Coordinates of C-alpha atoms in Angstrom, one line a residue:
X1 CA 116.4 -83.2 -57.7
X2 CA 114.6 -85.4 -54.9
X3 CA 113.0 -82.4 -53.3
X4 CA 113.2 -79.5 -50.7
X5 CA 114.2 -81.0 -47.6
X6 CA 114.3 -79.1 -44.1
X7 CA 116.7 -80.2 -41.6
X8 CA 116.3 -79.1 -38.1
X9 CA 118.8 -79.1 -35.5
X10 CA 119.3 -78.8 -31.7
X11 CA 122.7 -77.7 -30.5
X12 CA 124.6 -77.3 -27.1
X13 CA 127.9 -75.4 -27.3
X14 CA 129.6 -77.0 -30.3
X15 CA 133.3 -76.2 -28.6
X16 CA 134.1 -79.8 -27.3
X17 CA 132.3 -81.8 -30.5
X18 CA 135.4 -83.7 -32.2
X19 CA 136.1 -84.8 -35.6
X20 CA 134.1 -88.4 -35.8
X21 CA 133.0 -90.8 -38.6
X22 CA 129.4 -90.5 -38.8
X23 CA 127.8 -93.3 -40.8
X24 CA 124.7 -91.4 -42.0
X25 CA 121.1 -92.7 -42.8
X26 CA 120.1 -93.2 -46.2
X27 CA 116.4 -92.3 -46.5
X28 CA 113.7 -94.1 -48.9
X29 CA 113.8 -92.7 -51.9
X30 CA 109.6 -92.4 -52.0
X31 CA 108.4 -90.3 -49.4
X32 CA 105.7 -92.5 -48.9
X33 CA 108.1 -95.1 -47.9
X34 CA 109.8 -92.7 -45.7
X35 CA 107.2 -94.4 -42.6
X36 CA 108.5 -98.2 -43.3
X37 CA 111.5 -97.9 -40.8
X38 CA 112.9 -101.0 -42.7
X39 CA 113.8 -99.2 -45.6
X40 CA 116.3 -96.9 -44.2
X41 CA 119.6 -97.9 -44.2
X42 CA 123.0 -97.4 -42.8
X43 CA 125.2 -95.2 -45.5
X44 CA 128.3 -97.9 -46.3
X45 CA 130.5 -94.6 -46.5
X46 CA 131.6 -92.7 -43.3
X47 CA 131.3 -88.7 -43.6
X48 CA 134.3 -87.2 -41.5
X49 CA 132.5 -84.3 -39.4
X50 CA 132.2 -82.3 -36.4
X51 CA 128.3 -82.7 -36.4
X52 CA 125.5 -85.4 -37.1
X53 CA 123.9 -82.5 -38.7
X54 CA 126.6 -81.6 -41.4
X55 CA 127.7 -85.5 -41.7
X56 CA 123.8 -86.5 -42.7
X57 CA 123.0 -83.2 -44.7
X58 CA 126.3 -84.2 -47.4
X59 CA 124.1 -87.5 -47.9
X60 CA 121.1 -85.8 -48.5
X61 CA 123.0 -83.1 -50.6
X62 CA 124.3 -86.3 -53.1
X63 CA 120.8 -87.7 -53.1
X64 CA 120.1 -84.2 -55.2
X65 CA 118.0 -83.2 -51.8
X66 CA 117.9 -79.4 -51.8
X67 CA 118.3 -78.3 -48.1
X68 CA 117.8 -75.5 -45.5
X69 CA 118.9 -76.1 -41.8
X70 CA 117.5 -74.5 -39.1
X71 CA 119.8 -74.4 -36.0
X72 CA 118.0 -73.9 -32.2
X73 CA 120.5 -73.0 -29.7
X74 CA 120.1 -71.6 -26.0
X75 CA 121.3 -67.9 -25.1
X76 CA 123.3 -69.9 -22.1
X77 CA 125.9 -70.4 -24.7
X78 CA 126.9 -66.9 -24.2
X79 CA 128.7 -68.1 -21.2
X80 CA 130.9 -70.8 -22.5
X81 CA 133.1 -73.0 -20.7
X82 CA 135.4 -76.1 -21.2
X83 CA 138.1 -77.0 -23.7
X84 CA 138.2 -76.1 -27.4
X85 CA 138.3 -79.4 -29.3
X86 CA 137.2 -78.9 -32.9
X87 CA 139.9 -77.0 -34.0
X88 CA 138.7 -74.8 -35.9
X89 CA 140.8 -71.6 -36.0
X90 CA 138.2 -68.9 -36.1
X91 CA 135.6 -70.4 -33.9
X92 CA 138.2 -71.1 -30.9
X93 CA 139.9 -67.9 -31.4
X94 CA 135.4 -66.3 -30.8
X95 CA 135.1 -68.8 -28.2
X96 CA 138.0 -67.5 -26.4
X97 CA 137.2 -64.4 -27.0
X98 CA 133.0 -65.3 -25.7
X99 CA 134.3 -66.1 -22.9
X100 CA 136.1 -62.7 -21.6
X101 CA 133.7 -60.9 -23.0
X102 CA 131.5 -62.9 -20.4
X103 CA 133.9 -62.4 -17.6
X104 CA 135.3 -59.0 -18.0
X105 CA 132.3 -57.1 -19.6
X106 CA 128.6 -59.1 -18.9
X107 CA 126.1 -58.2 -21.4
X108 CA 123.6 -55.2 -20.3
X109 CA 120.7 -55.8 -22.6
X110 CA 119.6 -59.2 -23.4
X111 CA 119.5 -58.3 -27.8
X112 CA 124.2 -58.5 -26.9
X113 CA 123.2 -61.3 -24.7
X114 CA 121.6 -63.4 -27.7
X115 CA 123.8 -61.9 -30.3
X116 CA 126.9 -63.3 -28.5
X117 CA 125.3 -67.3 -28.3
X118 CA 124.4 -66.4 -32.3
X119 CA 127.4 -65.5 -33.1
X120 CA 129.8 -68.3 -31.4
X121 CA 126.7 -70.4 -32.9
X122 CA 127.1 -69.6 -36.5
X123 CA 131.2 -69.3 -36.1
X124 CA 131.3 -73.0 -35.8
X125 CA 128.4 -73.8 -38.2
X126 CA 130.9 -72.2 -40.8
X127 CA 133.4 -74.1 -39.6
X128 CA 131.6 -77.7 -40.3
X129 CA 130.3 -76.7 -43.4
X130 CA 133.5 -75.5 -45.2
X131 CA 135.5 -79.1 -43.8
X132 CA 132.2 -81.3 -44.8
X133 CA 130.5 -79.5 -47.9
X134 CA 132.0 -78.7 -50.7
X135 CA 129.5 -75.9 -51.6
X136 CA 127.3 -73.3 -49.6
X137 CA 124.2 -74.5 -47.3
X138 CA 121.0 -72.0 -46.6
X139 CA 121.1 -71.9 -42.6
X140 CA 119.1 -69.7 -40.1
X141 CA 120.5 -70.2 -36.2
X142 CA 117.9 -69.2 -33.7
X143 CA 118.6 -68.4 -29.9
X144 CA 115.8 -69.6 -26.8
X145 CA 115.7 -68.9 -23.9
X146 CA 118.2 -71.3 -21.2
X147 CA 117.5 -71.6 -17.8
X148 CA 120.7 -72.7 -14.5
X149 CA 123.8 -71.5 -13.5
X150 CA 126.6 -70.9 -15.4
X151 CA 130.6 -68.9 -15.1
X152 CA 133.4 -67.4 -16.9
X153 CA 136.2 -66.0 -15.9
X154 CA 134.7 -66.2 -12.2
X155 CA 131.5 -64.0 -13.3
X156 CA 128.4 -66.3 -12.3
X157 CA 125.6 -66.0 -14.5
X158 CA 122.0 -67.2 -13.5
X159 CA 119.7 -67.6 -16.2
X160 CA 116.2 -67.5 -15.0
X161 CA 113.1 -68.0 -17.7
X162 CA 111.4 -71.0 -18.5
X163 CA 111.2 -73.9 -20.8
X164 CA 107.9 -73.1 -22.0
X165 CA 108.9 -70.2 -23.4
X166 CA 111.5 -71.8 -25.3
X167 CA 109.0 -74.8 -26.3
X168 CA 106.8 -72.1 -27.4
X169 CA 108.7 -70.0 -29.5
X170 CA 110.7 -73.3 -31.1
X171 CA 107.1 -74.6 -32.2
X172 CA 105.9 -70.8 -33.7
X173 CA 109.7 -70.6 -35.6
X174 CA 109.3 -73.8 -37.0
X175 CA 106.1 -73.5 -38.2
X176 CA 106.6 -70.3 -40.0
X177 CA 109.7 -71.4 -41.5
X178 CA 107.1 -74.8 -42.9
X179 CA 104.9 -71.9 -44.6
X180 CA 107.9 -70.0 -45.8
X181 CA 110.0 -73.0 -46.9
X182 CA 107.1 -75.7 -48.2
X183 CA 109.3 -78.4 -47.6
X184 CA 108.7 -82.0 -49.3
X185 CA 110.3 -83.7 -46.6
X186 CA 111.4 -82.5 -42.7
X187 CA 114.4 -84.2 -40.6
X188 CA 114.8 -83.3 -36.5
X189 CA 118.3 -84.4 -35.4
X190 CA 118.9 -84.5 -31.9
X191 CA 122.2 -85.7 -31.7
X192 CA 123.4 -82.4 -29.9
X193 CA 120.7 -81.1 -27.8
X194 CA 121.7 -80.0 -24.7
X195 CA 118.7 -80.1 -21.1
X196 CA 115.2 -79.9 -22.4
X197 CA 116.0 -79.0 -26.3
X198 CA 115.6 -82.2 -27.7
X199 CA 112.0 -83.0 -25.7
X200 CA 110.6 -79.2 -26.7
X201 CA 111.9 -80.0 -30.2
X202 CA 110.2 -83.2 -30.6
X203 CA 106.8 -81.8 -29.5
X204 CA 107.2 -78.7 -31.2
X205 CA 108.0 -80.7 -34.2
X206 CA 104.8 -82.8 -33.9
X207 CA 102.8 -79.7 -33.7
X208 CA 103.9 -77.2 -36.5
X209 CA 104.2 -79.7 -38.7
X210 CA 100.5 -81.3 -38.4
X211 CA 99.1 -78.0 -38.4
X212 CA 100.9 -77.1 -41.7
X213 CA 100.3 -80.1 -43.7
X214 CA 96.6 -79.8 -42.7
X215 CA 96.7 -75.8 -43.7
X216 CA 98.8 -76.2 -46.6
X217 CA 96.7 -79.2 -47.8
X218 CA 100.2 -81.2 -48.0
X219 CA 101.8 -84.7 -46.7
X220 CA 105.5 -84.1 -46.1
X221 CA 107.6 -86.9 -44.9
X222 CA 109.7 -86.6 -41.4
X223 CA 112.1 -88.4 -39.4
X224 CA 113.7 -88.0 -36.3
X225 CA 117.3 -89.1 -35.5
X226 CA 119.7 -89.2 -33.0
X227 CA 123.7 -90.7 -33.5
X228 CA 125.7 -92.9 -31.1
X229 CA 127.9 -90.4 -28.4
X230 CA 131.2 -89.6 -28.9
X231 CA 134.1 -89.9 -26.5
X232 CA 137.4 -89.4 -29.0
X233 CA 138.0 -87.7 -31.7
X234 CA 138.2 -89.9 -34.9
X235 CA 135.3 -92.4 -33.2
X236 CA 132.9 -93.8 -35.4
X237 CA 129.4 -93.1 -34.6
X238 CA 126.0 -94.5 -36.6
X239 CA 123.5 -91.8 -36.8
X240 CA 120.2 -93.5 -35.7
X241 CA 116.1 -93.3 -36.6
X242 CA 114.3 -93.0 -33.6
X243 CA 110.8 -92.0 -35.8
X244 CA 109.4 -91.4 -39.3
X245 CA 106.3 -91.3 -41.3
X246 CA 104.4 -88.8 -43.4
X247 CA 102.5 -85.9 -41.6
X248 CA 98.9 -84.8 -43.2
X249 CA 95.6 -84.5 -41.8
X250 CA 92.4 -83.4 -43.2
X251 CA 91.8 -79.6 -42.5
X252 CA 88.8 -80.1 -40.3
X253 CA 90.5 -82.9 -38.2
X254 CA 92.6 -80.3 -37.3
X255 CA 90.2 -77.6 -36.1
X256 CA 88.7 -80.7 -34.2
X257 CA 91.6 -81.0 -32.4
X258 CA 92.1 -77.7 -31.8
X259 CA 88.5 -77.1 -30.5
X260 CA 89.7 -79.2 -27.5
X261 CA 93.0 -76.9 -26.7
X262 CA 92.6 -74.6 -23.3
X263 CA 92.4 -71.4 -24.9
X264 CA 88.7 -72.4 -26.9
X265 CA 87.8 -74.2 -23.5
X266 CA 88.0 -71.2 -21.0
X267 CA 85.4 -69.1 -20.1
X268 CA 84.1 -66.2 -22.1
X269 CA 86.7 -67.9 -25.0
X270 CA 89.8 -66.2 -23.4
X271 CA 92.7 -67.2 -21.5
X272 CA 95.9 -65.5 -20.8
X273 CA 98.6 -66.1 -23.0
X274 CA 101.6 -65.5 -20.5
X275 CA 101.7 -66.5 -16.5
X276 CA 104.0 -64.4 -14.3
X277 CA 106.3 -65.4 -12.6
X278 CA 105.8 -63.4 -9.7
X279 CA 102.6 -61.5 -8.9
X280 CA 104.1 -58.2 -10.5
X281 CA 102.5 -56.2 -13.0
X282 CA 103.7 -57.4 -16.7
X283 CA 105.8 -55.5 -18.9
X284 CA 103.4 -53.6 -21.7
X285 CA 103.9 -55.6 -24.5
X286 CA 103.1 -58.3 -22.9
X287 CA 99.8 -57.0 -21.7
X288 CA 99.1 -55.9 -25.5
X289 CA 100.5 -59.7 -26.3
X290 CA 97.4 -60.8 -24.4
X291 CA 95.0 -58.0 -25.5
X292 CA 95.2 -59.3 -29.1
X293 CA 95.7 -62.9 -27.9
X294 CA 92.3 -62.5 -26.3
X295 CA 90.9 -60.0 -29.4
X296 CA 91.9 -63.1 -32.1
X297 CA 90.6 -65.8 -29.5
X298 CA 86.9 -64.2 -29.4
X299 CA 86.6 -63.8 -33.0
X300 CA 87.3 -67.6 -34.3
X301 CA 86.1 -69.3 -31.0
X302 CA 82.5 -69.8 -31.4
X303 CA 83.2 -71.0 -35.1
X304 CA 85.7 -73.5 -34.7
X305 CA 84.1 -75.1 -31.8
X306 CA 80.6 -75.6 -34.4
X307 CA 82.5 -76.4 -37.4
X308 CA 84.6 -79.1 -34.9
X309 CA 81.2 -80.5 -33.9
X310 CA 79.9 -80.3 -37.9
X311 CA 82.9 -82.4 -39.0
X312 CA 82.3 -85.5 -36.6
X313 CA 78.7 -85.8 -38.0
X314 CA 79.4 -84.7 -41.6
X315 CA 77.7 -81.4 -41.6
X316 CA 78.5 -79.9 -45.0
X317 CA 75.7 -78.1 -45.8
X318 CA 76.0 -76.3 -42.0
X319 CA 79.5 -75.9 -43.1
X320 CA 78.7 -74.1 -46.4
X321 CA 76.4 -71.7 -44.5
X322 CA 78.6 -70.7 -41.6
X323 CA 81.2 -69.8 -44.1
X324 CA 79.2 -67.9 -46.2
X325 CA 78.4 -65.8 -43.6
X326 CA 82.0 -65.2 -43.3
X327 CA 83.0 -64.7 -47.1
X328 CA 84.5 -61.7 -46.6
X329 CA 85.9 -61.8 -43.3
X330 CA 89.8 -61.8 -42.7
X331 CA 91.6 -62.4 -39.8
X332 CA 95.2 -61.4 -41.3
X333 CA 94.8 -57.6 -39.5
X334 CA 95.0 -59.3 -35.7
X335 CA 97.2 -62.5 -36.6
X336 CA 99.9 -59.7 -37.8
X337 CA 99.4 -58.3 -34.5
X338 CA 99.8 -61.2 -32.5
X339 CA 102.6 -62.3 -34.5
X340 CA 104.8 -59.5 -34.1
X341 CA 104.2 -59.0 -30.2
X342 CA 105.3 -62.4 -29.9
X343 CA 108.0 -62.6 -31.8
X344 CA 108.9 -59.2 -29.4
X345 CA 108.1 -61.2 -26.1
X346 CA 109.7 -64.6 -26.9
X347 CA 113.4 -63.2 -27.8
X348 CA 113.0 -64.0 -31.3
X349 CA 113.5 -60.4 -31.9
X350 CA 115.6 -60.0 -28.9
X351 CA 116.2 -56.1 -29.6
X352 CA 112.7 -55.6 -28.0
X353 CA 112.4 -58.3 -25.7
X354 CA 111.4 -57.5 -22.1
X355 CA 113.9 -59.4 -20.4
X356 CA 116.0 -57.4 -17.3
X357 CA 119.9 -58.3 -16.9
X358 CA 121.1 -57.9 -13.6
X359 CA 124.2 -57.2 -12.1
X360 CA 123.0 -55.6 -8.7
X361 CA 123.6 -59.0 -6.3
X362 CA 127.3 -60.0 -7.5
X363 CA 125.6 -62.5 -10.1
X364 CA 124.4 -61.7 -13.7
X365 CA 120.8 -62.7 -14.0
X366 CA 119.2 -62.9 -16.7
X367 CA 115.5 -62.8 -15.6
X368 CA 112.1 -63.4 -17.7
X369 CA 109.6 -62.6 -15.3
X370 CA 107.0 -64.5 -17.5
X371 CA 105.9 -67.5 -18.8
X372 CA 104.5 -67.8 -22.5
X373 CA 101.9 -70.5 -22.8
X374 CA 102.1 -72.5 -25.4
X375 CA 98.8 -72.9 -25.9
X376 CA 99.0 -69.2 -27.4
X377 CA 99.4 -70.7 -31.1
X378 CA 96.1 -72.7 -31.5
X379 CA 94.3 -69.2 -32.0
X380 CA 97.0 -68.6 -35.1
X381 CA 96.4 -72.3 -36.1
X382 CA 93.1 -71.3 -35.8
X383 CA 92.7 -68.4 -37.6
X384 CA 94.9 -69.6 -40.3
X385 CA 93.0 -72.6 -40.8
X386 CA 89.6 -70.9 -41.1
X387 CA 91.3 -68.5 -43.4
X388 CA 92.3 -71.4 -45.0
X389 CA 88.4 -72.7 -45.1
X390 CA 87.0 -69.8 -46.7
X391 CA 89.4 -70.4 -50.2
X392 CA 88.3 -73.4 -50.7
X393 CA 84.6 -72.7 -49.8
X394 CA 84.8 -70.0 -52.6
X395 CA 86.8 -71.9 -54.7
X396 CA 84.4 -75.0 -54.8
X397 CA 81.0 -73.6 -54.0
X398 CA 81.5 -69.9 -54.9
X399 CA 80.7 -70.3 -58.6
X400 CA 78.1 -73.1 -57.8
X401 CA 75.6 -71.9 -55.0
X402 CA 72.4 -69.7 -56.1
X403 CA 70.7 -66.8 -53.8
X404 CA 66.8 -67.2 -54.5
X405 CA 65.8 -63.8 -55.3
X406 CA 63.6 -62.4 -53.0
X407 CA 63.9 -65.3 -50.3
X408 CA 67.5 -64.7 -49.4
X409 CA 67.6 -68.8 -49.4
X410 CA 71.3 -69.8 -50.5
X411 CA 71.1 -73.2 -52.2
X412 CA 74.4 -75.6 -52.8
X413 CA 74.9 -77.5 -55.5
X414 CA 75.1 -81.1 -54.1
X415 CA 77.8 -82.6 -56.5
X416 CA 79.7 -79.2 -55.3
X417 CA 79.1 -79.5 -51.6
X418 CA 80.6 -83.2 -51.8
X419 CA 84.0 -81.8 -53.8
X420 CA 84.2 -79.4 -50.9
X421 CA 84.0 -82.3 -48.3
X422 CA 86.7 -84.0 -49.8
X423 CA 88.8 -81.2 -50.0
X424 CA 88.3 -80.2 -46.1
X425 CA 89.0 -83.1 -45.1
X426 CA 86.7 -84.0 -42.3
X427 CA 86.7 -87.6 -39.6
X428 CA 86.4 -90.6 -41.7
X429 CA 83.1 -90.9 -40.2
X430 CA 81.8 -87.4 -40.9
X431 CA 82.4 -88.1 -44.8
X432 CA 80.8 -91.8 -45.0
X433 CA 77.8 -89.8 -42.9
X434 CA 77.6 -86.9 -45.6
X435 CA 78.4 -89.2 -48.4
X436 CA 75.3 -91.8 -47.0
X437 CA 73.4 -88.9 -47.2
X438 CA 74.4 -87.3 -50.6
X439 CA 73.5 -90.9 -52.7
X440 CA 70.3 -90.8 -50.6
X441 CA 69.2 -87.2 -51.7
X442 CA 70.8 -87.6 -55.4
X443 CA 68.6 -91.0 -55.7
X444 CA 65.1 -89.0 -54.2
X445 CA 65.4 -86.0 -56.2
X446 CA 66.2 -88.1 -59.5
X447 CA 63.0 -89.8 -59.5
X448 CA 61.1 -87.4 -58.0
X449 CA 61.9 -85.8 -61.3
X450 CA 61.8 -88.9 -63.6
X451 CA 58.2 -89.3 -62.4
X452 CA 57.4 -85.6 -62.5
X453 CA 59.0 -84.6 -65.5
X454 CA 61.6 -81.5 -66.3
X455 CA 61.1 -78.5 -64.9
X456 CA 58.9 -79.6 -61.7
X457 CA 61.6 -79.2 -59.2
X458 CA 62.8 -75.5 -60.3
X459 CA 61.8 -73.6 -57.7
X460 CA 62.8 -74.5 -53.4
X461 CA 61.0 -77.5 -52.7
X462 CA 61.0 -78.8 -48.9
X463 CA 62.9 -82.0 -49.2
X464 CA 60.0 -83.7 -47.1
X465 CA 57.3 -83.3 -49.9
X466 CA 60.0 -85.1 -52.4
X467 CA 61.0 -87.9 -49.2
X468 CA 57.4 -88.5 -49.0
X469 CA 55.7 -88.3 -51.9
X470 CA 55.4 -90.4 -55.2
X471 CA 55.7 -89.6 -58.7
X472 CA 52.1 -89.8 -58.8
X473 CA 50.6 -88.2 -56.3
X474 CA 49.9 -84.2 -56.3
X475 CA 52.2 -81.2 -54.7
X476 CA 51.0 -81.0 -51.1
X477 CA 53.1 -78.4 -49.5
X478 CA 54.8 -77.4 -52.3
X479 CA 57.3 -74.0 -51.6
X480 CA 59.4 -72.8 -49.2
X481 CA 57.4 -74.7 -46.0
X482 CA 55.5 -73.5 -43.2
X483 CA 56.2 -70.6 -40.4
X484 CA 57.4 -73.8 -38.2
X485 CA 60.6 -76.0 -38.1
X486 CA 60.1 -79.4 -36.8
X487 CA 63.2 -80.9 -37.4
X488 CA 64.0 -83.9 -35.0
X489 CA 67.6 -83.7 -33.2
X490 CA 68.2 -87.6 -33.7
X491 CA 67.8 -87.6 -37.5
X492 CA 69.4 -84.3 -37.8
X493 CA 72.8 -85.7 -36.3
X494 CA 71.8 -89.3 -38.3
X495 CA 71.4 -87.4 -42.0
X496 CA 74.6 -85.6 -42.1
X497 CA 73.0 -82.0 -40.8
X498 CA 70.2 -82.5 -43.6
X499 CA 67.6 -83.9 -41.8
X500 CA 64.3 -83.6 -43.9
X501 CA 62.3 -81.1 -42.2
X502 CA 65.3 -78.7 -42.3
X503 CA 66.5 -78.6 -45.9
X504 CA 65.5 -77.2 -49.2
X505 CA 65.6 -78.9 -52.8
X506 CA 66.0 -78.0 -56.5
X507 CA 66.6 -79.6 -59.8
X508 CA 67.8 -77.4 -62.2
X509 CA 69.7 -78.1 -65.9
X510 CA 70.6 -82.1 -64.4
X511 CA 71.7 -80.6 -61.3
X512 CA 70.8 -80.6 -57.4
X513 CA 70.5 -78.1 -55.2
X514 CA 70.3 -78.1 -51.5
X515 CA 69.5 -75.2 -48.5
X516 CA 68.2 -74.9 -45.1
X517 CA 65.1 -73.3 -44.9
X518 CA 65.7 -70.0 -43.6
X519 CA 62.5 -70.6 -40.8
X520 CA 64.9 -73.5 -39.6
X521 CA 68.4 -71.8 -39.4
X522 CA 68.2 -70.3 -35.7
X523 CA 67.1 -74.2 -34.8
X524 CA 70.0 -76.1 -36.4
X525 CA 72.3 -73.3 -34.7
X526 CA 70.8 -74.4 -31.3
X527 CA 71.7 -78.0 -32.6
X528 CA 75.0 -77.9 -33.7
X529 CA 76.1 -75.7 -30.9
X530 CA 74.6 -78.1 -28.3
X531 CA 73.0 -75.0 -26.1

């Protein structure tokens, strides 16, 4: 089997797609390859289909690619118009029937409103994948919001939201369904998107999928493609690349990035997660929505914009010690929270979803009196990626750090604190910084011992006695150091965060520990933190 693949797809109303002769792409068979756009090529075999989607998932399906599809459609398509052209016998005979239902008996809660575009959705889905597939396929069809004017059977409809809202909850969907899924490889087709689907879809896609390969330490392949329009049925039509490459970044390049999003930039760490659309008051959940929005916001703030600023310089020891602090923290308890309210507010479960239907002024209108901001995910990316940085902290430096009895100094052991780096993936430039540093202290400390024999670094040794000293002169200053911390800002930032005024050092059993002296700690916070 080459893999699990997730194939993502943004449809109009399917009514009026024709039988065609796709010509679908054949991907690279190494995913690494999957980013040289030469080595995808044109299948010699046409696939007979209604849809891009089914026509390129049969490829993938003979390449032994094991596939989910994930289908974004727009509640509009509850008021269907135009000619039935696919002929397929079940979906025309829903369509027909979609369509009086919109005329004669308009929805009066938006839950029949989206169940109506789901169902003439996943009526034709079935269709396609019983004439192109000669097995089953695992789909999920998800309904966003539409915006413009539409009729039926002389019933006007006026759907009033916004695409941000649909841009928003596209992204959060197709980033849980990453975590849920764990695909090895990700394809957006946008052959069928109707207004602003395919450009939400793209950057939604760009998004959710950076964020999970950095969370989920993986480097899934993606590609996006789009096929040649059709006119008649029985045209042949190339499906095209328009992108690929492989997605992955290191887990502190993405809270980097995210230090920089509006929500961490506002004042006091909060900003609202909705805008009104009118100065009305906002229905309660969405009030709640924002509550926890805020709640979340507050707590992983101050963190992620330090441990931001620790991975451009290398930080690792500062790392180590902000996490420590927070080795039994969770923030599962208010992500559920926020989760569920916005699933509630973004019609993803449309059941509960404050949005009025209104049949008071001779049109239906669908109104969301809101906004969602899509900024409202970087406090889940967030939180799940500092829940992210406290497994590995305990998996690589859990077993490996010492508490000095009676000091309440946490050392690190040194070949430990550089594993972790690596694994947390911080700027190219904050490693080669921290891994400068980390030969420089190894070196120091090994002949600091070789010259003072076994045994004479066992206890917490400022690392400025064994900078400065020789293997044959005495142990001035030997212990924890003085009342004062004198640690110069410039060489602070220059050594990686372990500038040597500010650190601790042991040698115990062949290995080296490091810690900040505790005197020192409210100083380096000052540092990193830039107040």
């Amino acid at each position: 089997m080459a893999g699990r693949l997730l194939f993502i797809a943004v449809w109009g109303l399917p009514s009026g797609w024709s039988e065609t002769r796709y010509y679908p792409l054949v991907p690279p068979k190494k995913l690494k390859e999957w980013v040289k756009i030469g080595e995808w090529k044109a299948s010699e075999h046409y696939v007979l289909s209604n849809s891009t989607a089914i026509a390129e998932i049969r490829l993938l399906i003979e390449h032994e690619w094991s596939v989910k599809l994930l289908v974004f459609g727009l509640d509009t398509i509850a008021t269907p118009g135009g000619r039935e052209k696919t002929g397929c016998q079940e979906a025309a005979s829903v369509f027909k029937e979609t369509i009086s239902e919109a005329g004669q008996n308009p929805p009066s809660d938006y839950a029949g409103l989206s169940m109506r575009a789901r169902r003439l959705l996943e009526t034709y889905l079935r269709c396609f994948i019983g004439r192109t597939l000669s097995g089953s396929l695992d789909y999920e069809i998800v309904v966003l919001p539409g915006v413009g004017h539409f009729a039926a059977k002389g019933t006007k409809y006026w759907y009033r939201a916004s695409p941000l809202t649909a841009r928003t909850a596209l992204e959060y969907k197709l980033y849980k369904t990453l975590r849920g899924f764990k695909p090895d490889a990700v394809i957006l087709d946008l052959s069928h998107g109707v207004n602003y689907l395919p450009a939400i879809a793209f950057q939604a896609l760009r998004r959710s999928l950076n964020a999970y390969a950095a969370i989920e330490g993986e480097r899934p392949a993606y590609a996006v493609m789009n096929s040649d329009p059709v006119m008649d049925s029985g045209q042949e039509s190339y499906i095209h690349l328009i992108e690929a490459g492989v997605a992955g970044r290191g887990l502190l390049e993405l809270v980097s990035e995210l230090a920089s999003s509006p929500v961490f930039q506002a004042s006091g760490a909060t900003g609202r997660a909705y805008r009104m659309m009118k100065p009305i008051e906002p229905p309660k959940p969405l009030a709640e929505l924002n509550k926890a929005h805020d709640s979340l916001t507050k707590r992983v703030s101050g963190l992620i914009k330090a441990l931001a600023r620790a991975s451009s310089y290398g930080f690792a020891l500062y790392i180590a010690s902000r996490l420590e602090k927070l080795a039994t923290a969770s923030y599962r308890e208010d992500q559920a929270r926020l989760e569920a309210l916005f699933e509630t507010v973004s019609g993803l479960n449309p059941g509960e979803t404050p949005v009025r239907i209104d049949h008071s002024s001779g049109v239906v209108q669908v109104v969301w009196k809101y906004q969602l901001q899509p900024h409202i995910l970087d406090a889940l990316y967030a939180a799940e990626a500092l829940e992210k940085l406290l497994g590995i902290y305990k998996e690589e430096l859990g077993h490996s750090s010492l508490t000095v009895e009676g000091k309440g100094i946490r050392m690190y052991d040194l070949d430990g604190l550089r594993s972790f780096m690596e694994a947390i993936g911080p700027s190219s430039i904050g490693l080669t910084l921290f891994k400068n540093e980390y030969h420089d202290i190894k070196e120091r400390v090994e002949n600091y011992v070789k010259n003072r024999g076994p045994g004479s670094l066992e206890i917490p040794t400022p690392y400025a006695v064994v900078y400065e000293t020789s293997g044959q002169e005495h142990h001035e200053g030997r212990g924890e150091g003085g009342s004062k911390c004198e640690i110069d800002k410039r060489n602070f930032y220059a050594h990686a965060g372990m500038e040597r005024n500010s650190i601790l050092v042991m040698a115990i059993d062949k290995k080296i520990y490091v810690g900040y002296r505790h005197e020192c700690l409210s100083r380096i916070e000052r540092i990193v933190t830039n107040d």
